[in-house]
Tab-separated table of N, CA and C in Angstrom:
chain	number	residue	atom	x	y	z
A	1	MET	N	67.560	82.256	13.511
A	1	MET	CA	68.311	82.664	12.349
A	1	MET	C	68.512	84.169	12.377
A	2	GLY	N	69.689	84.618	11.985
A	2	GLY	CA	69.952	86.035	11.891
A	2	GLY	C	69.236	86.630	10.690
A	3	LYS	N	69.094	87.940	10.682
A	3	LYS	CA	68.394	88.615	9.602
A	3	LYS	C	69.071	88.367	8.258
A	4	GLU	N	70.408	88.408	8.221
A	4	GLU	CA	71.120	88.190	6.958
A	4	GLU	C	70.877	86.793	6.419
A	5	ARG	N	70.936	85.798	7.293
A	5	ARG	CA	70.708	84.426	6.862
A	5	ARG	C	69.259	84.254	6.426
A	6	ASN	N	68.339	84.861	7.161
A	6	ASN	CA	66.930	84.766	6.815
A	6	ASN	C	66.674	85.383	5.435
A	7	ASP	N	67.288	86.536	5.156
A	7	ASP	CA	67.145	87.162	3.839
A	7	ASP	C	67.748	86.289	2.746
A	8	PHE	N	68.887	85.653	3.033
A	8	PHE	CA	69.523	84.770	2.059
A	8	PHE	C	68.634	83.569	1.760
A	9	VAL	N	68.052	82.978	2.777
A	9	VAL	CA	67.158	81.835	2.596
A	9	VAL	C	65.965	82.246	1.749
A	10	ARG	N	65.393	83.390	2.043
A	10	ARG	CA	64.245	83.876	1.267
A	10	ARG	C	64.621	84.146	-0.181
A	11	PHE	N	65.794	84.735	-0.404
A	11	PHE	CA	66.246	84.989	-1.772
A	11	PHE	C	66.424	83.680	-2.537
A	12	CYS	N	67.064	82.698	-1.915
A	12	CYS	CA	67.274	81.409	-2.576
A	12	CYS	C	65.949	80.739	-2.915
A	13	ALA	N	65.001	80.801	-2.004
A	13	ALA	CA	63.682	80.217	-2.269
A	13	ALA	C	62.997	80.940	-3.420
A	14	PHE	N	63.073	82.262	-3.455
A	14	PHE	CA	62.476	83.036	-4.533
A	14	PHE	C	63.145	82.715	-5.863
A	15	PHE	N	64.483	82.679	-5.874
A	15	PHE	CA	65.240	82.401	-7.093
A	15	PHE	C	64.923	81.001	-7.615
A	16	ALA	N	64.827	80.027	-6.723
A	16	ALA	CA	64.482	78.663	-7.122
A	16	ALA	C	63.073	78.618	-7.712
A	17	LEU	N	62.149	79.348	-7.126
A	17	LEU	CA	60.789	79.392	-7.646
A	17	LEU	C	60.742	79.980	-9.052
A	18	VAL	N	61.453	81.075	-9.272
A	18	VAL	CA	61.467	81.713	-10.595
A	18	VAL	C	62.092	80.785	-11.632
A	19	LEU	N	63.226	80.176	-11.296
A	19	LEU	CA	63.864	79.254	-12.244
A	19	LEU	C	62.994	78.022	-12.504
A	20	ALA	N	62.353	77.501	-11.466
A	20	ALA	CA	61.474	76.345	-11.649
A	20	ALA	C	60.316	76.699	-12.573
A	21	ALA	N	59.730	77.869	-12.379
A	21	ALA	CA	58.627	78.294	-13.251
A	21	ALA	C	59.097	78.419	-14.694
A	22	LEU	N	60.268	79.014	-14.897
A	22	LEU	CA	60.820	79.146	-16.249
A	22	LEU	C	61.066	77.783	-16.883
A	23	LEU	N	61.691	76.888	-16.133
A	23	LEU	CA	62.009	75.569	-16.676
A	23	LEU	C	60.759	74.738	-16.938
A	24	ILE	N	59.775	74.835	-16.077
A	24	ILE	CA	58.517	74.118	-16.313
A	24	ILE	C	57.864	74.646	-17.583
A	25	PHE	N	57.858	75.955	-17.749
A	25	PHE	CA	57.267	76.554	-18.943
A	25	PHE	C	57.988	76.085	-20.197
A	26	VAL	N	59.313	76.164	-20.192
A	26	VAL	CA	60.100	75.809	-21.376
A	26	VAL	C	60.022	74.310	-21.660
A	27	ASN	N	60.114	73.480	-20.629
A	27	ASN	CA	60.172	72.029	-20.842
A	27	ASN	C	58.816	71.371	-21.005
A	28	ASN	N	57.760	71.948	-20.432
A	28	ASN	CA	56.463	71.272	-20.439
A	28	ASN	C	55.376	71.997	-21.211
A	29	VAL	N	55.356	73.316	-21.168
A	29	VAL	CA	54.269	74.059	-21.801
A	29	VAL	C	54.563	74.351	-23.264
A	30	LEU	N	55.758	74.838	-23.571
A	30	LEU	CA	56.082	75.162	-24.954
A	30	LEU	C	55.972	73.970	-25.903
A	31	PRO	N	56.378	72.757	-25.508
A	31	PRO	CA	56.194	71.623	-26.417
A	31	PRO	C	54.726	71.348	-26.767
A	32	LEU	N	53.813	71.747	-25.907
A	32	LEU	CA	52.390	71.557	-26.209
A	32	LEU	C	51.933	72.382	-27.398
A	33	ILE	N	52.614	73.506	-27.642
A	33	ILE	CA	52.256	74.335	-28.791
A	33	ILE	C	53.259	74.183	-29.936
A	34	GLY	N	54.116	73.174	-29.847
A	34	GLY	CA	55.019	72.843	-30.933
A	34	GLY	C	56.390	73.480	-30.871
A	35	LEU	N	56.738	74.141	-29.793
A	35	LEU	CA	58.066	74.745	-29.659
A	35	LEU	C	58.945	73.878	-28.762
A	36	GLU	N	60.069	73.480	-29.291
A	36	GLU	CA	61.021	72.684	-28.516
A	36	GLU	C	62.266	73.528	-28.272
A	37	ILE	N	62.514	73.873	-27.018
A	37	ILE	CA	63.698	74.638	-26.654
A	37	ILE	C	64.434	73.826	-25.589
A	38	GLY	N	65.717	73.704	-25.758
A	38	GLY	CA	66.475	72.931	-24.780
A	38	GLY	C	67.955	73.140	-24.985
A	39	GLY	N	68.716	72.245	-24.448
A	39	GLY	CA	70.155	72.321	-24.604
A	39	GLY	C	70.875	72.416	-23.280
A	40	LYS	N	72.164	72.623	-23.401
A	40	LYS	CA	73.012	72.660	-22.209
A	40	LYS	C	72.660	73.811	-21.281
A	41	ILE	N	72.248	74.947	-21.833
A	41	ILE	CA	71.938	76.097	-20.981
A	41	ILE	C	70.784	75.785	-20.041
A	42	PHE	N	69.806	75.029	-20.511
A	42	PHE	CA	68.681	74.679	-19.653
A	42	PHE	C	69.059	73.610	-18.636
A	43	ASN	N	70.013	72.760	-18.985
A	43	ASN	CA	70.543	71.817	-18.000
A	43	ASN	C	71.275	72.555	-16.883
A	44	VAL	N	72.051	73.571	-17.246
A	44	VAL	CA	72.762	74.373	-16.255
A	44	VAL	C	71.767	75.147	-15.392
A	45	LEU	N	70.735	75.723	-16.014
A	45	LEU	CA	69.706	76.421	-15.244
A	45	LEU	C	68.997	75.472	-14.274
A	46	GLY	N	68.790	74.235	-14.692
A	46	GLY	CA	68.192	73.238	-13.802
A	46	GLY	C	69.076	72.952	-12.602
A	47	LEU	N	70.363	72.855	-12.829
A	47	LEU	CA	71.302	72.632	-11.720
A	47	LEU	C	71.327	73.839	-10.784
A	48	ILE	N	71.335	75.038	-11.355
A	48	ILE	CA	71.311	76.251	-10.521
A	48	ILE	C	70.034	76.295	-9.695
A	49	LYS	N	68.919	75.917	-10.293
A	49	LYS	CA	67.641	75.873	-9.569
A	49	LYS	C	67.723	74.892	-8.413
A	50	ASP	N	68.297	73.716	-8.668
A	50	ASP	CA	68.419	72.715	-7.607
A	50	ASP	C	69.303	73.202	-6.466
A	51	VAL	N	70.388	73.893	-6.788
A	51	VAL	CA	71.278	74.419	-5.756
A	51	VAL	C	70.586	75.527	-4.965
A	52	ALA	N	69.879	76.423	-5.667
A	52	ALA	CA	69.156	77.497	-4.971
A	52	ALA	C	68.077	76.923	-4.067
A	53	LEU	N	67.385	75.899	-4.543
A	53	LEU	CA	66.373	75.245	-3.715
A	53	LEU	C	67.018	74.603	-2.496
A	54	LEU	N	68.134	73.943	-2.709
A	54	LEU	CA	68.855	73.329	-1.598
A	54	LEU	C	69.232	74.369	-0.550
A	55	LEU	N	69.812	75.474	-0.992
A	55	LEU	CA	70.216	76.515	-0.040
A	55	LEU	C	69.003	77.129	0.652
A	56	GLY	N	67.921	77.261	-0.089
A	56	GLY	CA	66.721	77.851	0.476
A	56	GLY	C	66.091	77.021	1.574
A	57	ILE	N	66.197	75.702	1.449
A	57	ILE	CA	65.565	74.851	2.461
A	57	ILE	C	66.551	74.280	3.463
A	58	ALA	N	67.819	74.204	3.094
A	58	ALA	CA	68.792	73.544	3.964
A	58	ALA	C	68.979	74.268	5.294
A	59	PHE	N	69.027	75.585	5.276
A	59	PHE	CA	69.235	76.322	6.522
A	59	PHE	C	68.063	76.164	7.479
A	60	ALA	N	66.857	76.278	6.945
A	60	ALA	CA	65.675	76.127	7.801
A	60	ALA	C	65.570	74.695	8.318
A	61	ALA	N	65.835	73.733	7.457
A	61	ALA	CA	65.767	72.332	7.871
A	61	ALA	C	66.844	72.014	8.909
A	62	PHE	N	68.019	72.601	8.761
A	62	PHE	CA	69.105	72.402	9.720
A	62	PHE	C	68.684	72.879	11.111
A	63	SER	N	68.102	74.078	11.169
A	63	SER	CA	67.658	74.619	12.457
A	63	SER	C	66.614	73.719	13.098
A	64	PHE	N	65.688	73.225	12.294
A	64	PHE	CA	64.647	72.340	12.809
A	64	PHE	C	65.242	71.036	13.320
A	65	ALA	N	66.094	70.416	12.503
A	65	ALA	CA	66.660	69.115	12.862
A	65	ALA	C	67.491	69.195	14.132
A	66	TYR	N	68.303	70.219	14.260
A	66	TYR	CA	69.175	70.322	15.428
A	66	TYR	C	68.429	70.736	16.686
A	67	ALA	N	67.209	71.206	16.536
A	67	ALA	CA	66.402	71.536	17.713
A	67	ALA	C	65.586	70.341	18.200
A	68	HIS	N	65.544	69.246	17.420
A	68	HIS	CA	64.652	68.133	17.754
A	68	HIS	C	65.341	66.796	18.018
A	69	GLY	N	66.631	66.745	18.077
A	69	GLY	CA	67.282	65.518	18.513
A	69	GLY	C	68.067	64.783	17.450
A	70	LYS	N	68.701	63.690	17.912
A	70	LYS	CA	69.654	62.946	17.098
A	70	LYS	C	69.033	62.309	15.858
A	71	GLY	N	67.869	61.715	16.001
A	71	GLY	CA	67.218	61.078	14.855
A	71	GLY	C	66.933	62.055	13.727
A	72	TRP	N	66.513	63.255	14.110
A	72	TRP	CA	66.245	64.288	13.109
A	72	TRP	C	67.530	64.743	12.443
A	73	LYS	N	68.640	64.809	13.194
A	73	LYS	CA	69.926	65.216	12.634
A	73	LYS	C	70.403	64.208	11.596
A	74	ILE	N	70.297	62.934	11.934
A	74	ILE	CA	70.721	61.884	11.007
A	74	ILE	C	69.878	61.931	9.742
A	75	THR	N	68.579	62.069	9.911
A	75	THR	CA	67.682	62.154	8.757
A	75	THR	C	68.039	63.357	7.892
A	76	TYR	N	68.344	64.474	8.517
A	76	TYR	CA	68.724	65.689	7.781
A	76	TYR	C	69.951	65.427	6.909
A	77	TRP	N	71.005	64.857	7.502
A	77	TRP	CA	72.247	64.653	6.750
A	77	TRP	C	72.076	63.632	5.629
A	78	VAL	N	71.312	62.575	5.876
A	78	VAL	CA	71.062	61.580	4.823
A	78	VAL	C	70.295	62.224	3.670
A	79	ALA	N	69.241	62.964	3.990
A	79	ALA	CA	68.442	63.619	2.949
A	79	ALA	C	69.277	64.647	2.186
A	80	LEU	N	70.110	65.387	2.887
A	80	LEU	CA	70.952	66.384	2.245
A	80	LEU	C	71.942	65.735	1.276
A	81	ILE	N	72.558	64.651	1.687
A	81	ILE	CA	73.514	63.949	0.819
A	81	ILE	C	72.817	63.386	-0.409
A	82	ILE	N	71.652	62.791	-0.230
A	82	ILE	CA	70.897	62.259	-1.372
A	82	ILE	C	70.510	63.382	-2.326
A	83	TYR	N	70.052	64.500	-1.775
A	83	TYR	CA	69.652	65.633	-2.623
A	83	TYR	C	70.844	66.158	-3.421
A	84	ILE	N	71.983	66.363	-2.762
A	84	ILE	CA	73.150	66.874	-3.467
A	84	ILE	C	73.614	65.916	-4.547
A	85	ALA	N	73.669	64.628	-4.223
A	85	ALA	CA	74.091	63.630	-5.207
A	85	ALA	C	73.167	63.611	-6.410
A	86	SER	N	71.871	63.689	-6.168
A	86	SER	CA	70.935	63.645	-7.287
A	86	SER	C	70.970	64.931	-8.096
A	87	ALA	N	71.192	66.072	-7.465
A	87	ALA	CA	71.250	67.340	-8.186
A	87	ALA	C	72.522	67.439	-9.020
A	88	VAL	N	73.643	67.065	-8.437
A	88	VAL	CA	74.929	67.235	-9.141
A	88	VAL	C	75.163	66.132	-10.153
A	89	PHE	N	74.913	64.907	-9.777
A	89	PHE	CA	75.230	63.777	-10.649
A	89	PHE	C	74.044	63.235	-11.414
A	90	GLY	N	72.847	63.680	-11.088
A	90	GLY	CA	71.654	63.205	-11.783
A	90	GLY	C	71.427	61.715	-11.624
A	91	ILE	N	71.745	61.161	-10.457
A	91	ILE	CA	71.645	59.718	-10.289
A	91	ILE	C	70.254	59.254	-9.853
A	92	PHE	N	69.415	60.161	-9.424
A	92	PHE	CA	68.074	59.746	-9.014
A	92	PHE	C	67.032	60.470	-9.833
């Protein structure tokens, strides 16, 4: 991976981690103390988190899959399609 792509992957992973921590706090911790916060903005943040996570892992997984043969490539594309479908359409 080139330095620019490596930095992009790291940024996406960091951004996904921060958004996941925020969403876990808002959706799981705050209700324990009686605060309910939600709405469309948190749904959008969840989608952004899923996309950032996808970008953060997709490049590294692509490099791994294409270095290890046809079976790994097929598995990569199937997993990627399932992940995108579930993130965008919420079907899983």
